[in-house]
Amino acid sequence: MGSKLEPTEHSTPIVEMENRSSSTSHNSSIKDNENADVENARGSAAVVPNWKPSTHELLIMLSLAVISLMVSLDASIIITSLTQMTSELGGTATEGFWIGTSYLLTNAVFMPVIASLSDIFGRPVCLLTSLVFFTVGSIVAATAKTMMTLLVGRCVQGIGGGGITILALVIFTDIVPLRFRGKFYGIIQAAWAIGSLLGPVLGGAFAKNTAWRWVFYLMFPFCFVGFATIPFVLTLKPKTETLGTKLKRVDWTGYALFISSMTSFLIAISWGGVQQPWDSWRTIVPLVLGVFGLILTGFWELYRAKEPFLRRSLFYCPSAFAAYLGTFIQGLMMFGCLYYAALYFIAVRHTTFLQAGVDMLPQALALVPISIIVGGLITRANRFRWAVWSGWLIATIGTGLLVIWGANTPPTAWIPIMMTVGIGHGLILSAQNFATQAIALPRDEASAAAMYAFLRSLGSAMGVGIGGSVFQNTMAVKLKQYGLPATIAKNAESYISVMWKDGIDPVVRTQSIDAYVFGIRGTFAFFCGMGGLAGIASLFIKHFDMNKELDSDHKLGQMRGSRSPKQQHPLQGSDEGKSVQSSTRN
């Protein structure tokens, strides 16, 4: 536990929010905190010493980077290899859709639950369990003989991948002070970026050589490294409690309500307008059940749960709402644009899967260095809003420029556009992450990191489904104009091979390509509008000081096999590390 804050006007609301004995005092503390600490804050935070990680902490960061690279690779490698998997296993377009979507769905749904369980049972146990899920899912997928088996493997992989992603962020809040997270989290961001870079290229290469199973075999070396290092270097320990006490802390009802209702909601959003009409009972029933279940989950967490895993205090001020909205929209935009950019190259430009992966490199090549550089600049300047604002401006402009892509757009035009999109998201990726943590109350930093990861993943899961609905409806308009069957839009991926077959009427091919272009443009226009919404919302984010004490119940113990004494953070348990969260206007 970090040193407690002195009872100043800035810290009083924080103390009050820790006192859950009265809902009245809890609600007033939120209001007081918003008014005093956000809107009319005065003074400045204490100067934070120049923190540097120990060798032990660096090893933890590197271990997290390796398994984060694995998860990133797995998420992006499927984009250019999915068609080959579906074709070889004799799957339908619908089954192929769910192979990609199921991973994103389980990835998002289980994130908050795993983060909450790690507060109770400890980070190492939950991270290793997530790695087990990911490994088992990879084995099942790699050896699948049917589409159903592959689907099961991807679902299990998604649970593990979600746990790894969210715990990597949470663990950083345990070992690195907020002011310096931007600098050192660049290690994880670099790993994610490398995975995003290599994934589409490797997926295309495996698909080209009909070796799609290597998409999953490739994960095994990373899993081995994770199992070999995490038990020895990740020695974070939660509060000492009996197993019975820990089990009583688990919000079983909340978990069950959330997982079931969020799954129902995402299924409806994913196939609504894509596989099933929006007015079909197959869409309406799970959508209504999902929304009702999420409302019920909210009431349970607010009024009944003894230890809620969804904290109301995370949304205690307008700045927090704006930051989390931006996080969700970035996930929606970034993954959605990536997916439909790949469709553009394969369907419209008729590239191979491998070439499509190469063609998407400019975006990642721009995103990687920008996100790392911005993280360092945020650390140095103790300012993050400039990156949020400029990031949304550039990303929205870049996404809007994607609308000009046509059948004959030259590389000299689409490469700079993709790099513009990458620069914008590189700025947002770092700034949005640390904005949510800077805005959070000191004891909520880990929960803020978890909420950030969840909402970004939720956006990614919904991006493909919502984007698919926009694409199909827009493409169908153009197909009808040409007198072609509107049903082509529902099987757009499988129709690509038909459209490019020898002997097809050149006029029909030209009209079909134009319909694809029209649909993809409509999708990019939708994402551009969402970026504009996030940019406007970001203007409501106030400045928050990042010089906050390191406050975590999870203490870093001695590394296994090491004789060195336990190191104490300069910001943990010392008067020098005391810092008051302040919020001032720029």
PDB file of C-alpha atoms in Angstrom, residues 110-333:
ATOM      1  CA  PHE A 110     -14.286 -12.007 -20.107  1.00  0.00           C
ATOM      2  CA  MET A 111     -11.905  -9.062 -19.690  1.00  0.00           C
ATOM      3  CA  PRO A 112     -13.613  -7.317 -16.730  1.00  0.00           C
ATOM      4  CA  VAL A 113     -14.224 -10.638 -14.988  1.00  0.00           C
ATOM      5  CA  ILE A 114     -10.582 -11.711 -15.241  1.00  0.00           C
ATOM      6  CA  ALA A 115      -9.364  -8.308 -14.041  1.00  0.00           C
ATOM      7  CA  SER A 116     -11.698  -8.514 -11.048  1.00  0.00           C
ATOM      8  CA  LEU A 117     -10.595 -12.059 -10.208  1.00  0.00           C
ATOM      9  CA  SER A 118      -6.961 -10.916 -10.317  1.00  0.00           C
ATOM     10  CA  ASP A 119      -7.741  -8.421  -7.534  1.00  0.00           C
ATOM     11  CA  ILE A 120      -8.861 -11.346  -5.381  1.00  0.00           C
ATOM     12  CA  PHE A 121      -6.626 -14.278  -6.341  1.00  0.00           C
ATOM     13  CA  GLY A 122      -3.584 -12.354  -7.555  1.00  0.00           C
ATOM     14  CA  ARG A 123      -2.160 -11.317 -10.915  1.00  0.00           C
ATOM     15  CA  PRO A 124       0.190 -14.324 -11.452  1.00  0.00           C
ATOM     16  CA  VAL A 125      -2.537 -16.958 -10.976  1.00  0.00           C
ATOM     17  CA  CYS A 126      -4.946 -15.224 -13.342  1.00  0.00           C
ATOM     18  CA  LEU A 127      -2.268 -14.476 -15.951  1.00  0.00           C
ATOM     19  CA  LEU A 128      -1.092 -18.093 -16.002  1.00  0.00           C
ATOM     20  CA  THR A 129      -4.704 -19.305 -16.184  1.00  0.00           C
ATOM     21  CA  SER A 130      -5.295 -16.988 -19.140  1.00  0.00           C
ATOM     22  CA  LEU A 131      -2.172 -18.360 -20.804  1.00  0.00           C
ATOM     23  CA  VAL A 132      -3.484 -21.904 -20.277  1.00  0.00           C
ATOM     24  CA  PHE A 133      -6.773 -20.973 -21.967  1.00  0.00           C
ATOM     25  CA  PHE A 134      -4.920 -19.396 -24.871  1.00  0.00           C
ATOM     26  CA  THR A 135      -2.657 -22.433 -25.301  1.00  0.00           C
ATOM     27  CA  VAL A 136      -5.520 -24.934 -25.154  1.00  0.00           C
ATOM     28  CA  GLY A 137      -7.493 -22.855 -27.641  1.00  0.00           C
ATOM     29  CA  SER A 138      -4.506 -22.744 -29.992  1.00  0.00           C
ATOM     30  CA  ILE A 139      -4.127 -26.537 -29.841  1.00  0.00           C
ATOM     31  CA  VAL A 140      -7.825 -27.087 -30.553  1.00  0.00           C
ATOM     32  CA  ALA A 141      -7.792 -24.630 -33.472  1.00  0.00           C
ATOM     33  CA  ALA A 142      -4.559 -25.994 -34.963  1.00  0.00           C
ATOM     34  CA  THR A 143      -5.878 -29.560 -35.020  1.00  0.00           C
ATOM     35  CA  ALA A 144      -9.461 -28.725 -36.058  1.00  0.00           C
ATOM     36  CA  LYS A 145     -11.034 -30.953 -38.686  1.00  0.00           C
ATOM     37  CA  THR A 146     -14.384 -29.152 -38.743  1.00  0.00           C
ATOM     38  CA  MET A 147     -15.539 -25.545 -38.591  1.00  0.00           C
ATOM     39  CA  MET A 148     -17.282 -26.189 -35.272  1.00  0.00           C
ATOM     40  CA  THR A 149     -14.042 -27.394 -33.669  1.00  0.00           C
ATOM     41  CA  LEU A 150     -12.210 -24.373 -35.048  1.00  0.00           C
ATOM     42  CA  LEU A 151     -14.931 -22.128 -33.640  1.00  0.00           C
ATOM     43  CA  VAL A 152     -14.562 -23.684 -30.176  1.00  0.00           C
ATOM     44  CA  GLY A 153     -10.795 -23.207 -30.328  1.00  0.00           C
ATOM     45  CA  ARG A 154     -11.163 -19.547 -31.257  1.00  0.00           C
ATOM     46  CA  CYS A 155     -13.626 -18.945 -28.408  1.00  0.00           C
ATOM     47  CA  VAL A 156     -11.237 -20.463 -25.865  1.00  0.00           C
ATOM     48  CA  GLN A 157      -8.342 -18.509 -27.382  1.00  0.00           C
ATOM     49  CA  GLY A 158     -10.369 -15.331 -27.007  1.00  0.00           C
ATOM     50  CA  ILE A 159     -10.851 -15.871 -23.271  1.00  0.00           C
ATOM     51  CA  GLY A 160      -7.116 -16.331 -22.787  1.00  0.00           C
ATOM     52  CA  GLY A 161      -6.196 -13.465 -25.092  1.00  0.00           C
ATOM     53  CA  GLY A 162      -8.541 -11.111 -23.269  1.00  0.00           C
ATOM     54  CA  GLY A 163      -7.046 -12.054 -19.917  1.00  0.00           C
ATOM     55  CA  ILE A 164      -3.476 -11.538 -21.138  1.00  0.00           C
ATOM     56  CA  THR A 165      -4.308  -8.172 -22.697  1.00  0.00           C
ATOM     57  CA  ILE A 166      -6.078  -6.730 -19.694  1.00  0.00           C
ATOM     58  CA  LEU A 167      -3.648  -8.070 -17.081  1.00  0.00           C
ATOM     59  CA  ALA A 168      -0.643  -6.639 -18.928  1.00  0.00           C
ATOM     60  CA  LEU A 169      -2.181  -3.195 -18.480  1.00  0.00           C
ATOM     61  CA  VAL A 170      -3.218  -3.827 -14.883  1.00  0.00           C
ATOM     62  CA  ILE A 171       0.210  -5.148 -13.850  1.00  0.00           C
ATOM     63  CA  PHE A 172       1.815  -1.949 -15.112  1.00  0.00           C
ATOM     64  CA  THR A 173      -0.340  -0.003 -12.656  1.00  0.00           C
ATOM     65  CA  ASP A 174       1.116  -2.184  -9.875  1.00  0.00           C
ATOM     66  CA  ILE A 175       4.795  -1.643 -10.682  1.00  0.00           C
ATOM     67  CA  VAL A 176       5.179   1.640 -12.610  1.00  0.00           C
ATOM     68  CA  PRO A 177       4.117   5.099 -11.340  1.00  0.00           C
ATOM     69  CA  LEU A 178       1.607   6.799 -13.640  1.00  0.00           C
ATOM     70  CA  ARG A 179       3.971   9.605 -14.640  1.00  0.00           C
ATOM     71  CA  PHE A 180       6.409   7.049 -16.106  1.00  0.00           C
ATOM     72  CA  ARG A 181       3.991   4.525 -17.589  1.00  0.00           C
ATOM     73  CA  GLY A 182       3.925   6.308 -20.913  1.00  0.00           C
ATOM     74  CA  LYS A 183       7.674   5.836 -21.240  1.00  0.00           C
ATOM     75  CA  PHE A 184       7.929   2.198 -20.197  1.00  0.00           C
ATOM     76  CA  TYR A 185       4.607   0.957 -21.556  1.00  0.00           C
ATOM     77  CA  GLY A 186       6.218   1.587 -24.935  1.00  0.00           C
ATOM     78  CA  ILE A 187       7.735  -1.883 -24.521  1.00  0.00           C
ATOM     79  CA  ILE A 188       4.262  -3.432 -24.619  1.00  0.00           C
ATOM     80  CA  GLN A 189       3.085  -1.088 -27.361  1.00  0.00           C
ATOM     81  CA  ALA A 190       6.080  -2.016 -29.497  1.00  0.00           C
ATOM     82  CA  ALA A 191       5.238  -5.695 -29.043  1.00  0.00           C
ATOM     83  CA  TRP A 192       1.617  -5.078 -30.011  1.00  0.00           C
ATOM     84  CA  ALA A 193       2.694  -3.058 -33.016  1.00  0.00           C
ATOM     85  CA  ILE A 194       5.125  -5.723 -34.234  1.00  0.00           C
ATOM     86  CA  GLY A 195       2.365  -8.318 -33.957  1.00  0.00           C
ATOM     87  CA  SER A 196      -0.015  -6.082 -35.891  1.00  0.00           C
ATOM     88  CA  LEU A 197       2.679  -5.553 -38.531  1.00  0.00           C
ATOM     89  CA  LEU A 198       3.627  -9.184 -39.011  1.00  0.00           C
ATOM     90  CA  GLY A 199       0.185 -10.755 -38.518  1.00  0.00           C
ATOM     91  CA  PRO A 200      -1.459  -9.934 -41.858  1.00  0.00           C
ATOM     92  CA  VAL A 201       1.758 -10.708 -43.764  1.00  0.00           C
ATOM     93  CA  LEU A 202       2.283 -14.085 -42.086  1.00  0.00           C
ATOM     94  CA  GLY A 203      -1.405 -14.934 -42.362  1.00  0.00           C
ATOM     95  CA  GLY A 204      -1.321 -14.174 -46.073  1.00  0.00           C
ATOM     96  CA  ALA A 205       1.839 -16.238 -46.543  1.00  0.00           C
ATOM     97  CA  PHE A 206       0.354 -19.251 -44.757  1.00  0.00           C
ATOM     98  CA  ALA A 207      -2.911 -18.930 -46.704  1.00  0.00           C
ATOM     99  CA  LYS A 208      -1.040 -18.702 -50.008  1.00  0.00           C
ATOM    100  CA  ASN A 209       0.728 -21.983 -49.281  1.00  0.00           C
ATOM    101  CA  THR A 210      -2.425 -23.639 -47.859  1.00  0.00           C
ATOM    102  CA  ALA A 211      -0.672 -23.954 -44.512  1.00  0.00           C
ATOM    103  CA  TRP A 212      -3.213 -22.056 -42.407  1.00  0.00           C
ATOM    104  CA  ARG A 213      -2.720 -24.365 -39.401  1.00  0.00           C
ATOM    105  CA  TRP A 214       0.650 -22.684 -38.897  1.00  0.00           C
ATOM    106  CA  VAL A 215      -1.322 -19.608 -37.910  1.00  0.00           C
ATOM    107  CA  PHE A 216      -1.931 -21.445 -34.623  1.00  0.00           C
ATOM    108  CA  TYR A 217       1.267 -23.520 -34.445  1.00  0.00           C
ATOM    109  CA  LEU A 218       3.142 -20.225 -34.447  1.00  0.00           C
ATOM    110  CA  MET A 219       1.684 -19.414 -31.024  1.00  0.00           C
ATOM    111  CA  PHE A 220       3.294 -22.360 -29.229  1.00  0.00           C
ATOM    112  CA  PRO A 221       6.843 -20.922 -28.832  1.00  0.00           C
ATOM    113  CA  PHE A 222       5.388 -17.773 -27.279  1.00  0.00           C
ATOM    114  CA  CYS A 223       3.265 -19.853 -24.902  1.00  0.00           C
ATOM    115  CA  PHE A 224       6.373 -21.782 -23.876  1.00  0.00           C
ATOM    116  CA  VAL A 225       8.263 -18.567 -23.106  1.00  0.00           C
ATOM    117  CA  GLY A 226       5.325 -17.342 -21.034  1.00  0.00           C
ATOM    118  CA  PHE A 227       5.105 -20.536 -18.974  1.00  0.00           C
ATOM    119  CA  ALA A 228       8.889 -20.547 -18.502  1.00  0.00           C
ATOM    120  CA  THR A 229       9.193 -16.953 -17.261  1.00  0.00           C
ATOM    121  CA  ILE A 230       5.984 -15.731 -15.623  1.00  0.00           C
ATOM    122  CA  PRO A 231       6.062 -18.061 -12.560  1.00  0.00           C
ATOM    123  CA  PHE A 232       9.583 -16.866 -11.749  1.00  0.00           C
ATOM    124  CA  VAL A 233       9.485 -13.128 -12.457  1.00  0.00           C
ATOM    125  CA  LEU A 234       5.875 -12.150 -11.717  1.00  0.00           C
ATOM    126  CA  THR A 235       5.923 -12.237  -7.930  1.00  0.00           C
ATOM    127  CA  LEU A 236       3.133  -9.761  -7.232  1.00  0.00           C
ATOM    128  CA  LYS A 237       1.208 -10.840  -4.157  1.00  0.00           C
ATOM    129  CA  PRO A 238      -2.332  -9.802  -3.164  1.00  0.00           C
ATOM    130  CA  LYS A 239      -3.524  -9.332   0.398  1.00  0.00           C
ATOM    131  CA  THR A 240      -3.079 -12.457   2.534  1.00  0.00           C
ATOM    132  CA  GLU A 241      -6.468 -14.121   2.904  1.00  0.00           C
ATOM    133  CA  THR A 242      -7.835 -17.622   3.271  1.00  0.00           C
ATOM    134  CA  LEU A 243      -9.291 -19.342   0.221  1.00  0.00           C
ATOM    135  CA  GLY A 244     -12.727 -19.210   1.815  1.00  0.00           C
ATOM    136  CA  THR A 245     -12.491 -15.449   2.266  1.00  0.00           C
ATOM    137  CA  LYS A 246     -11.396 -15.007  -1.337  1.00  0.00           C
ATOM    138  CA  LEU A 247     -14.267 -17.123  -2.641  1.00  0.00           C
ATOM    139  CA  LYS A 248     -16.738 -15.034  -0.621  1.00  0.00           C
ATOM    140  CA  ARG A 249     -15.369 -11.886  -2.274  1.00  0.00           C
ATOM    141  CA  VAL A 250     -16.156 -13.196  -5.762  1.00  0.00           C
ATOM    142  CA  ASP A 251     -19.181 -11.472  -7.302  1.00  0.00           C
ATOM    143  CA  TRP A 252     -20.663 -14.684  -8.714  1.00  0.00           C
ATOM    144  CA  THR A 253     -24.057 -13.173  -9.523  1.00  0.00           C
ATOM    145  CA  GLY A 254     -22.538 -10.122 -11.162  1.00  0.00           C
ATOM    146  CA  TYR A 255     -20.220 -12.247 -13.300  1.00  0.00           C
ATOM    147  CA  ALA A 256     -23.058 -14.517 -14.448  1.00  0.00           C
ATOM    148  CA  LEU A 257     -25.327 -11.595 -15.312  1.00  0.00           C
ATOM    149  CA  PHE A 258     -22.600  -9.708 -17.150  1.00  0.00           C
ATOM    150  CA  ILE A 259     -21.204 -12.615 -19.188  1.00  0.00           C
ATOM    151  CA  SER A 260     -24.621 -13.895 -20.293  1.00  0.00           C
ATOM    152  CA  SER A 261     -26.118 -10.503 -21.113  1.00  0.00           C
ATOM    153  CA  MET A 262     -23.004  -9.106 -22.828  1.00  0.00           C
ATOM    154  CA  THR A 263     -22.697 -12.274 -24.925  1.00  0.00           C
ATOM    155  CA  SER A 264     -26.348 -12.022 -25.971  1.00  0.00           C
ATOM    156  CA  PHE A 265     -25.953  -8.333 -26.789  1.00  0.00           C
ATOM    157  CA  LEU A 266     -22.786  -8.806 -28.863  1.00  0.00           C
ATOM    158  CA  ILE A 267     -24.247 -11.741 -30.794  1.00  0.00           C
ATOM    159  CA  ALA A 268     -27.215  -9.574 -31.804  1.00  0.00           C
ATOM    160  CA  ILE A 269     -24.993  -6.630 -32.749  1.00  0.00           C
ATOM    161  CA  SER A 270     -22.609  -8.894 -34.665  1.00  0.00           C
ATOM    162  CA  TRP A 271     -25.145 -10.593 -36.905  1.00  0.00           C
ATOM    163  CA  GLY A 272     -27.825  -7.890 -37.039  1.00  0.00           C
ATOM    164  CA  GLY A 273     -28.026  -6.599 -40.604  1.00  0.00           C
ATOM    165  CA  VAL A 274     -25.277  -9.025 -41.656  1.00  0.00           C
ATOM    166  CA  GLN A 275     -26.634 -12.551 -41.263  1.00  0.00           C
ATOM    167  CA  GLN A 276     -30.069 -11.703 -39.900  1.00  0.00           C
ATOM    168  CA  PRO A 277     -32.271  -8.671 -40.652  1.00  0.00           C
ATOM    169  CA  TRP A 278     -32.542  -6.146 -37.834  1.00  0.00           C
ATOM    170  CA  ASP A 279     -36.299  -6.774 -37.647  1.00  0.00           C
ATOM    171  CA  SER A 280     -35.861 -10.559 -37.370  1.00  0.00           C
ATOM    172  CA  TRP A 281     -36.732 -12.224 -34.059  1.00  0.00           C
ATOM    173  CA  ARG A 282     -33.275 -13.826 -34.168  1.00  0.00           C
ATOM    174  CA  THR A 283     -31.810 -10.345 -33.793  1.00  0.00           C
ATOM    175  CA  ILE A 284     -34.466  -8.694 -31.637  1.00  0.00           C
ATOM    176  CA  VAL A 285     -34.689 -11.410 -28.952  1.00  0.00           C
ATOM    177  CA  PRO A 286     -30.962 -11.607 -28.052  1.00  0.00           C
ATOM    178  CA  LEU A 287     -30.681  -7.813 -28.344  1.00  0.00           C
ATOM    179  CA  VAL A 288     -33.556  -7.188 -25.925  1.00  0.00           C
ATOM    180  CA  LEU A 289     -32.358  -9.898 -23.536  1.00  0.00           C
ATOM    181  CA  GLY A 290     -28.837  -8.504 -23.684  1.00  0.00           C
ATOM    182  CA  VAL A 291     -29.878  -4.908 -22.984  1.00  0.00           C
ATOM    183  CA  PHE A 292     -32.216  -5.984 -20.171  1.00  0.00           C
ATOM    184  CA  GLY A 293     -29.469  -8.161 -18.690  1.00  0.00           C
ATOM    185  CA  LEU A 294     -26.934  -5.330 -18.807  1.00  0.00           C
ATOM    186  CA  ILE A 295     -29.384  -2.989 -17.055  1.00  0.00           C
ATOM    187  CA  LEU A 296     -29.955  -5.675 -14.422  1.00  0.00           C
ATOM    188  CA  THR A 297     -26.181  -6.073 -14.080  1.00  0.00           C
ATOM    189  CA  GLY A 298     -25.870  -2.334 -13.478  1.00  0.00           C
ATOM    190  CA  PHE A 299     -28.486  -2.376 -10.717  1.00  0.00           C
ATOM    191  CA  TRP A 300     -26.835  -5.385  -9.093  1.00  0.00           C
ATOM    192  CA  GLU A 301     -23.409  -3.769  -9.148  1.00  0.00           C
ATOM    193  CA  LEU A 302     -24.734  -0.485  -7.762  1.00  0.00           C
ATOM    194  CA  TYR A 303     -27.010  -1.703  -4.997  1.00  0.00           C
ATOM    195  CA  ARG A 304     -26.467  -5.377  -4.199  1.00  0.00           C
ATOM    196  CA  ALA A 305     -22.890  -6.444  -4.900  1.00  0.00           C
ATOM    197  CA  LYS A 306     -20.657  -6.472  -1.817  1.00  0.00           C
ATOM    198  CA  GLU A 307     -17.539  -5.997  -3.920  1.00  0.00           C
ATOM    199  CA  PRO A 308     -18.659  -4.792  -7.382  1.00  0.00           C
ATOM    200  CA  PHE A 309     -16.338  -5.527 -10.274  1.00  0.00           C
ATOM    201  CA  LEU A 310     -17.823  -2.626 -12.278  1.00  0.00           C
ATOM    202  CA  ARG A 311     -16.954   0.481 -10.263  1.00  0.00           C
ATOM    203  CA  ARG A 312     -19.223   3.498 -10.464  1.00  0.00           C
ATOM    204  CA  SER A 313     -16.369   5.691  -9.239  1.00  0.00           C
ATOM    205  CA  LEU A 314     -14.609   5.228 -12.599  1.00  0.00           C
ATOM    206  CA  PHE A 315     -17.227   7.523 -14.170  1.00  0.00           C
ATOM    207  CA  TYR A 316     -17.225  10.188 -11.471  1.00  0.00           C
ATOM    208  CA  CYS A 317     -16.778  13.186 -13.804  1.00  0.00           C
ATOM    209  CA  PRO A 318     -17.460  14.298 -17.412  1.00  0.00           C
ATOM    210  CA  SER A 319     -13.788  13.882 -18.297  1.00  0.00           C
ATOM    211  CA  ALA A 320     -13.998  10.179 -17.484  1.00  0.00           C
ATOM    212  CA  PHE A 321     -17.100   9.708 -19.643  1.00  0.00           C
ATOM    213  CA  ALA A 322     -15.410  11.464 -22.563  1.00  0.00           C
ATOM    214  CA  ALA A 323     -12.201   9.442 -22.203  1.00  0.00           C
ATOM    215  CA  TYR A 324     -13.982   6.086 -22.072  1.00  0.00           C
ATOM    216  CA  LEU A 325     -16.218   6.998 -25.016  1.00  0.00           C
ATOM    217  CA  GLY A 326     -13.076   7.774 -27.027  1.00  0.00           C
ATOM    218  CA  THR A 327     -11.551   4.465 -25.993  1.00  0.00           C
ATOM    219  CA  PHE A 328     -14.570   2.525 -27.254  1.00  0.00           C
ATOM    220  CA  ILE A 329     -14.693   4.434 -30.538  1.00  0.00           C
ATOM    221  CA  GLN A 330     -10.987   3.925 -31.167  1.00  0.00           C
ATOM    222  CA  GLY A 331     -11.415   0.163 -30.902  1.00  0.00           C
ATOM    223  CA  LEU A 332     -14.410   0.395 -33.229  1.00  0.00           C
ATOM    224  CA  MET A 333     -12.535   2.507 -35.795  1.00  0.00           C
TER     225      MET A 333
END
